[in-house]
Coordinates of C-alpha atoms and ligand atoms in Angstrom, one line a residue:
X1417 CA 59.1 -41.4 -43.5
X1418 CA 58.9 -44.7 -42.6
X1419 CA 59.5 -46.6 -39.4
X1420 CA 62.7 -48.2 -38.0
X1421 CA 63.1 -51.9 -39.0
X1422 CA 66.2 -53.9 -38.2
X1423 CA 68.4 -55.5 -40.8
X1424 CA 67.3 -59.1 -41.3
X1425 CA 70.0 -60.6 -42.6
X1426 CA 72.2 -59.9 -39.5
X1427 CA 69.5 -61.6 -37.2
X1428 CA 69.1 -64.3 -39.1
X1429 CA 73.2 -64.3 -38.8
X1430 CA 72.4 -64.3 -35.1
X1431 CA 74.2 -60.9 -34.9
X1432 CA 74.3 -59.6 -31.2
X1433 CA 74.5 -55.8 -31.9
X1434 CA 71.2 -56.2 -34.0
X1435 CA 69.0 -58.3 -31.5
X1436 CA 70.0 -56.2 -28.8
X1437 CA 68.9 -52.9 -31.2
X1438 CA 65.7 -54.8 -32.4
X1439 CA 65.4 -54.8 -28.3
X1440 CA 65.7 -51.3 -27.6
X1441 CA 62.9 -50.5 -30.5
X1442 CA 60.6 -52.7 -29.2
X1443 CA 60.8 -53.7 -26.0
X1444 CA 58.5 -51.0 -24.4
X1445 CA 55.8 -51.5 -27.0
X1446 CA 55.1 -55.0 -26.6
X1447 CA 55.8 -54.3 -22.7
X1448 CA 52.6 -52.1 -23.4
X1449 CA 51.0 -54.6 -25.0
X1450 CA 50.9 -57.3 -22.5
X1451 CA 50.6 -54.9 -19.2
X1452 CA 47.1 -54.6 -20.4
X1453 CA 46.5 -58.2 -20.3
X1454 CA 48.8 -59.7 -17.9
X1455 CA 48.3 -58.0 -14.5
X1456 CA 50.9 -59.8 -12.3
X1457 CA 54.5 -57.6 -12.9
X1458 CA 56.9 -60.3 -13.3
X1459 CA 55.3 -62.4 -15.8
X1460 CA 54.7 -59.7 -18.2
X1461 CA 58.4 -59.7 -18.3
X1462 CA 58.4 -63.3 -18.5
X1463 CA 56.2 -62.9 -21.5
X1464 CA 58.6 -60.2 -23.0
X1465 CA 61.3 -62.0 -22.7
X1466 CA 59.7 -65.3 -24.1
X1467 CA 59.0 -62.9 -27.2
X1468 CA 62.3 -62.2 -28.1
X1469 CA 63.8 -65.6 -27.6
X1470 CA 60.5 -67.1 -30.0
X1471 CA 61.4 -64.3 -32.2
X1472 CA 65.4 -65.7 -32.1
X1473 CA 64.3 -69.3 -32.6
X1474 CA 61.5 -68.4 -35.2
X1475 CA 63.7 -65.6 -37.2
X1476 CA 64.3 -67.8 -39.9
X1477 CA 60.6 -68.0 -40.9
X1478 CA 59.9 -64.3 -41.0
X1479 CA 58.3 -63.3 -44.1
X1480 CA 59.1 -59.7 -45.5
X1481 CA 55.5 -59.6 -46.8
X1482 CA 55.1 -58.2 -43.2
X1483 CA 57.1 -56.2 -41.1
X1484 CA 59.0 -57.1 -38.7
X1485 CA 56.6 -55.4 -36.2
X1486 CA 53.7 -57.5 -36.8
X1487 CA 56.2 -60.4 -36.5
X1488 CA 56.8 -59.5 -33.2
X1489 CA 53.2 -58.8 -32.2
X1490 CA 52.4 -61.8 -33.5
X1491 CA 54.5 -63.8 -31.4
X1492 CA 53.5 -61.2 -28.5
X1493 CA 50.2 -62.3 -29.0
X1494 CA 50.4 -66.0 -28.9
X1495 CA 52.6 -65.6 -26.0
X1496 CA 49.9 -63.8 -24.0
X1497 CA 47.2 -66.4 -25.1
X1498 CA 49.5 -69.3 -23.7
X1499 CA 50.3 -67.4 -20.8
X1500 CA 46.5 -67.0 -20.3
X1501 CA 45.4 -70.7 -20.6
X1502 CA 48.4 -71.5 -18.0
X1503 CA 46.1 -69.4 -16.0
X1504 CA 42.9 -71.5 -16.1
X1505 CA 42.8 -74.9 -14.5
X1506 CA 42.6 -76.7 -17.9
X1507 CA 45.5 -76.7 -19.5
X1508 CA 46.1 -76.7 -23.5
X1509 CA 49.1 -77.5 -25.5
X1510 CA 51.2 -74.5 -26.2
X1511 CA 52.5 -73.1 -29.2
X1512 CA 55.5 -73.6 -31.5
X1513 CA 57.5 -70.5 -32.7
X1514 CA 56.3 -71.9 -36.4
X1515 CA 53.0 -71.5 -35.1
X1516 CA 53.3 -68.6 -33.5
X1517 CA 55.0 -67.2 -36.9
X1518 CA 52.0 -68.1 -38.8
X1519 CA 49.1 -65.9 -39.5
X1520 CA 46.0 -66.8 -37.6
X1521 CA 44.0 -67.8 -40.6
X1522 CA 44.9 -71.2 -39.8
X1523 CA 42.4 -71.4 -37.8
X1524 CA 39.6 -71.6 -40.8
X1525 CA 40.4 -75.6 -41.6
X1526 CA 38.1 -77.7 -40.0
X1527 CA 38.7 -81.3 -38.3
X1528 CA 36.9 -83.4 -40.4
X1529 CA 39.5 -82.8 -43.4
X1530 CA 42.4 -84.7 -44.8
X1531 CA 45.6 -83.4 -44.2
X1532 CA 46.8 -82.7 -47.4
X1533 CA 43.2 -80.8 -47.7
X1534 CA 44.0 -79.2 -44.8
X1535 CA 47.8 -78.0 -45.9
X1536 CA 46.6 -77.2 -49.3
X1537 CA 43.8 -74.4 -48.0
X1538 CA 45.9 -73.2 -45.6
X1539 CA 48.4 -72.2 -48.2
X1540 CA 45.3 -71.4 -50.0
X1541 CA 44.6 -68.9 -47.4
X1542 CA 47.7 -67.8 -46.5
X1543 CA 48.4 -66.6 -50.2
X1544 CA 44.6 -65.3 -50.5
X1545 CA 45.5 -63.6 -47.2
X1546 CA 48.6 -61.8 -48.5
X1547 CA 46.7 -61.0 -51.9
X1548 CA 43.6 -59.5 -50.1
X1549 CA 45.9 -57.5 -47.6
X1550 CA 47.9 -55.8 -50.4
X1551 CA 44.7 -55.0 -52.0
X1552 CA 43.2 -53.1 -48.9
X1553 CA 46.5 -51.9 -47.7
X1554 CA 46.8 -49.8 -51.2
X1555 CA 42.8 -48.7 -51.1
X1556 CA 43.8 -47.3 -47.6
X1557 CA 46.7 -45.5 -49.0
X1558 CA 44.6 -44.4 -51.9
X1559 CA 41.9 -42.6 -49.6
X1560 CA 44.1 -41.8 -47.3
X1561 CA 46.5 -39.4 -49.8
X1562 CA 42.8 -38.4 -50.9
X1563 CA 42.1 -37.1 -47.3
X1564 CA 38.9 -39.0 -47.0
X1565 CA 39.3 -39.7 -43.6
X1566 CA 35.5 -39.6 -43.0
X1567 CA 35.4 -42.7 -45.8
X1568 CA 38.3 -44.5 -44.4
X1569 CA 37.0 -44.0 -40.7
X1570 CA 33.0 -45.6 -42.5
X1571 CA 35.0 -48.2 -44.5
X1572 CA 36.9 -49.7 -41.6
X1573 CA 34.0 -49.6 -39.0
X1574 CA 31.7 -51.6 -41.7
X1575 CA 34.5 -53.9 -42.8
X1576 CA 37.2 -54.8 -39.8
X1577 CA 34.9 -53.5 -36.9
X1578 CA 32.1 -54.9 -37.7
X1579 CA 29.8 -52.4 -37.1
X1580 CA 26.3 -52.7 -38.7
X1581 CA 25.1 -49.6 -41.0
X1582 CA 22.6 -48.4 -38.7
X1583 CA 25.5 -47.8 -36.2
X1584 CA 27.8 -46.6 -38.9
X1585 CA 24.9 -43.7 -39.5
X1586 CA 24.2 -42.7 -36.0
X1587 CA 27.7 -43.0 -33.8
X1588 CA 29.2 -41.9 -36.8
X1589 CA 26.8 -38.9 -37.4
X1590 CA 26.1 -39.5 -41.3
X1591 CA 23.3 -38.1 -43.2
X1592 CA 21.5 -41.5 -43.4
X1593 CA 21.8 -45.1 -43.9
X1594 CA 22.0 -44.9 -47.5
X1595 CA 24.8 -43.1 -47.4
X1596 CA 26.5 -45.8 -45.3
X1597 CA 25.1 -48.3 -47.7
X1598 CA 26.5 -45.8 -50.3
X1599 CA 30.0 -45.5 -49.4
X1600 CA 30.0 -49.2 -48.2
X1601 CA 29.3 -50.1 -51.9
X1602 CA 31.9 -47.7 -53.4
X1603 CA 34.4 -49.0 -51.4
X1604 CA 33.9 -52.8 -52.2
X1605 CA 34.1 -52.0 -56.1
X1606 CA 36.7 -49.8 -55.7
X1607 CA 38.5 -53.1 -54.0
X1608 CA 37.7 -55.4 -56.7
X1609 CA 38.8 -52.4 -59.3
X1610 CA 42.7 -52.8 -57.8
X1611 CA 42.2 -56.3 -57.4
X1612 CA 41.6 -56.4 -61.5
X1613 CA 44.8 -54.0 -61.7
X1614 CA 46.6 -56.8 -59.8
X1615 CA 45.8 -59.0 -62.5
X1616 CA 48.2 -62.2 -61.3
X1617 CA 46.6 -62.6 -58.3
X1618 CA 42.9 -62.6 -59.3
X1619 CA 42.5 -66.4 -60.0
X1620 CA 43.6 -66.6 -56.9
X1621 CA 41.5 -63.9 -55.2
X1622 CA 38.2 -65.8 -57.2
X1623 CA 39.3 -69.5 -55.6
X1624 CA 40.0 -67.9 -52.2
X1625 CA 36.3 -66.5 -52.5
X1626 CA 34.6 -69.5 -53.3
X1627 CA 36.7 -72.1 -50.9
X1628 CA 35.3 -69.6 -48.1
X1629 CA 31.9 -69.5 -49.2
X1630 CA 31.3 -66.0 -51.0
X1631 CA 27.5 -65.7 -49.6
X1632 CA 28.5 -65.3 -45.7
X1633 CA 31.8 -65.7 -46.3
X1634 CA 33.5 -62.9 -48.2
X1635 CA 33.0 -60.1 -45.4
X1636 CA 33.6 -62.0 -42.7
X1637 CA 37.1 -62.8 -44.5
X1638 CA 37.7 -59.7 -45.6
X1639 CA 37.8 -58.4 -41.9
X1640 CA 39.7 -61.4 -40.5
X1641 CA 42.4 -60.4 -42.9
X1642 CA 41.9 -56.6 -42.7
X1643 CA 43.0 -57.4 -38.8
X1644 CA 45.2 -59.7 -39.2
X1645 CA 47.8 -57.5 -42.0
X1646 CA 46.7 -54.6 -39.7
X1647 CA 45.8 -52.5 -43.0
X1648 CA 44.9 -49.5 -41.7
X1649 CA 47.4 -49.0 -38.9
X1650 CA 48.9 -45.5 -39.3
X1651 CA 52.8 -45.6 -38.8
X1652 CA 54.4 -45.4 -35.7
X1653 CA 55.4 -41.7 -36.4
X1654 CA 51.9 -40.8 -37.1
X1655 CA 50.8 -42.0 -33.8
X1656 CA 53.6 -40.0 -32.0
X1657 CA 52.4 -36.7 -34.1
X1658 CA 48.9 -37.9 -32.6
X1659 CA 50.4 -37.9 -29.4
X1660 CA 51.9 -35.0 -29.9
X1661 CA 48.8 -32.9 -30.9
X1662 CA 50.4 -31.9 -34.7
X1663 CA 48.2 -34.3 -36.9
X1664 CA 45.2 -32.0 -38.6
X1665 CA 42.1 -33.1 -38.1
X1666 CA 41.5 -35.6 -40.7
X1667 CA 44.1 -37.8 -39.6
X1668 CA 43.6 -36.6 -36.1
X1669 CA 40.0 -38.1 -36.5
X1670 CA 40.9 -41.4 -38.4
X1671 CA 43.6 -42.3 -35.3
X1672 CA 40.9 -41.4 -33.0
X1673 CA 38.5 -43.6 -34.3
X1674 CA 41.2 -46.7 -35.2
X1675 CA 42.4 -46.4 -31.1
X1676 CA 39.5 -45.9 -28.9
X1677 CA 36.1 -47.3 -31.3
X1678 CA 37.9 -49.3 -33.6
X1679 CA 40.1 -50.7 -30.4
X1680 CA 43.4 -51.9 -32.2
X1681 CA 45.7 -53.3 -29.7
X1682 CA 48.5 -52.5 -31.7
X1683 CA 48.2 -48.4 -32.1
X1684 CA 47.3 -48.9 -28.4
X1685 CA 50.3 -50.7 -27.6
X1686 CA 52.4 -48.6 -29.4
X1687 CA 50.8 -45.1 -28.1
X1688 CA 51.0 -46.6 -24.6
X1689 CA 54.8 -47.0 -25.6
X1690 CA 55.1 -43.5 -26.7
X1691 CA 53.2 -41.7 -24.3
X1692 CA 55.8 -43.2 -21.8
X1693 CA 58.7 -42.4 -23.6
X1694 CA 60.3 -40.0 -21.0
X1695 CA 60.2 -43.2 -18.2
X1696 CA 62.5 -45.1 -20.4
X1697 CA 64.9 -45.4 -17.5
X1698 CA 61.9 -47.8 -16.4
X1699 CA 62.1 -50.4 -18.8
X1700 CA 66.1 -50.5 -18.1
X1701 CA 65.8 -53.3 -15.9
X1702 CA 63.3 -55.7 -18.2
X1703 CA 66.3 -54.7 -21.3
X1704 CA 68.8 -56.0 -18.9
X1705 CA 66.8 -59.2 -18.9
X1706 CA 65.6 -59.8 -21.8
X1707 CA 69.3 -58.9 -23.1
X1708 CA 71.3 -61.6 -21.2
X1709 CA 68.5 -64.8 -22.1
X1710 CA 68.6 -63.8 -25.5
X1711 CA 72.4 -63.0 -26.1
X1712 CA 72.8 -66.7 -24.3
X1713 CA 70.4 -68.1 -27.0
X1714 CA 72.3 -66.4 -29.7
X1715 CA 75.6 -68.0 -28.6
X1716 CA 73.8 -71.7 -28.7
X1717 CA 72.9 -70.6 -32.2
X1718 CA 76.1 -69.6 -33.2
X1719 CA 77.5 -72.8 -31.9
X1720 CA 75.0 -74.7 -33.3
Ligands
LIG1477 ZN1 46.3 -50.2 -35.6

């Protein structure tokens, strides 16, 4: 059912035979990825192969909260922002591995606050973060097993799209804008029910709400995190039934929606991947690559 995920342990071990699989799995997804932001040819593969090594140097901070996709598309993307800004004339400081390890709710602190302010909401966050994404991820299992697809599809264009209920009701075709507001409402109490059935973590949930403001706040951090734990991306093997032209058309609908309206990078990404899967004689040559730097980082790491 699920995915393939590599075994952690051995790459934290530096184990060849396990980078070079975690290689093979990914390599032509976050190629995707980046061809549809980097035009020039070589550095995408410049970028692909600065992924693996940060994912090498950085393994040691991977948190199994997440899976080891997003940690690689996390670093993918950080790696396409630098490459970016080494585009423009002015030039920013780049990224650490930590860094690019880290969820992008750092982001929230502002200057003006003490450091030990600072470190103490981002753990804050981070925590709240982790806490709100288990919460959504199960209310998307929940309506997904219920085949509401038409609810999830609402639910996700209000709250990590963005979209306002007017737009919900007409690109959508709903009944009205009550209903939006309707199902909108549902959802959010249905969110705070599991949140209760959590029980540890609501403290936490409460403090997380208030250090963000709850007012304007709680929506627009609800979607930041929505995003960031990606907690409505179908499985890889949903997208390739997509692909394929076998989902029904519930699900059909949803990955519809979550690719070309919703716009995730990600499911794009990783459809672009698939859809290409017969040209993997293509990406031989970036494997070759990407294989030798990394192996030659490994054995520094194994001396080390
Ligand atoms: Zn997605």
């Amino acid at each position: 059912m699920s995915d393939w995920a590599p075994d952690v342990a051995k790459l934290v071990a530096y184990d060849d035979a396990e980078w070079m699989a975690v290689e093979r799995a990914f390599c032509g997804r976050l190629l995707a990825y980046v061809a549809r932001r980097v035009p020039d040819h070589d550095a995408r593969q410049d970028v692909v192969q600065e992924v693996f090594l940060g994912a090498v140097r950085g393994i040691r901070l991977y948190d199994p909260a997440y899976t080891f996709e997003q940690f690689l598309f996390g670093i993918c993307r950080n790696r396409v922002i630098d490459h970016q800004r080494r585009q423009k004339p002015l030039a920013f400081g780049g990224r650490s591995d930590e860094d690019a390890a880290a969820l992008e709710l750092e982001d929230l602190a502002s200057d003006d606050e003490t450091p030990s302010r600072v470190v103490r909401r981002r753990d804050l966050e981070a925590e709240g973060a982790r806490v709100l994404g288990r919460i959504v991820k199960a209310w998307v299992q929940e309506t997904w097993a219920q085949g509401e697809f038409q609810r999830l599809i609402v639910v996700e264009a209000l709250l990590a799209a963005g979209w306002r209920n007017r737009d919900v009701w007409t690109r959508l075709g709903l009944r009205d804008e009550s209903a939006v507001a309707g199902i909108k409402f549902r959802a959010l109490k249905r969110l705070r029910e599991i949140a209760l059935e959590q029980g540890a973590e609501r403290d936490l949930l409460a403090a997380v709400a208030n250090a963000l403001g709850e007012e304007q706040g709680f929506d627009l951090d609800l979607r930041r995190v929505w995003l960031a734990e990606r907690a409505s991306c179908p499985a890889r093997h949903w997208l390739a039934r997509h692909l394929a032209g076998t989902l029904a058309e519930g699900p059909a609908a949803f990955v519809r929606f979550h690719v070309d309206d919703a716009a995730c990078p990600w499911c794009r990404a990783n459809l672009d991947d698939l859809g290409a899967l017969e040209d993997q004689a293509a990406l031989a040559p970036i494997l070759e690559r990407v294989g030798l730097s990394t192996r030659e980082l490994l054995r520094s790491k194994g001396r080390a």
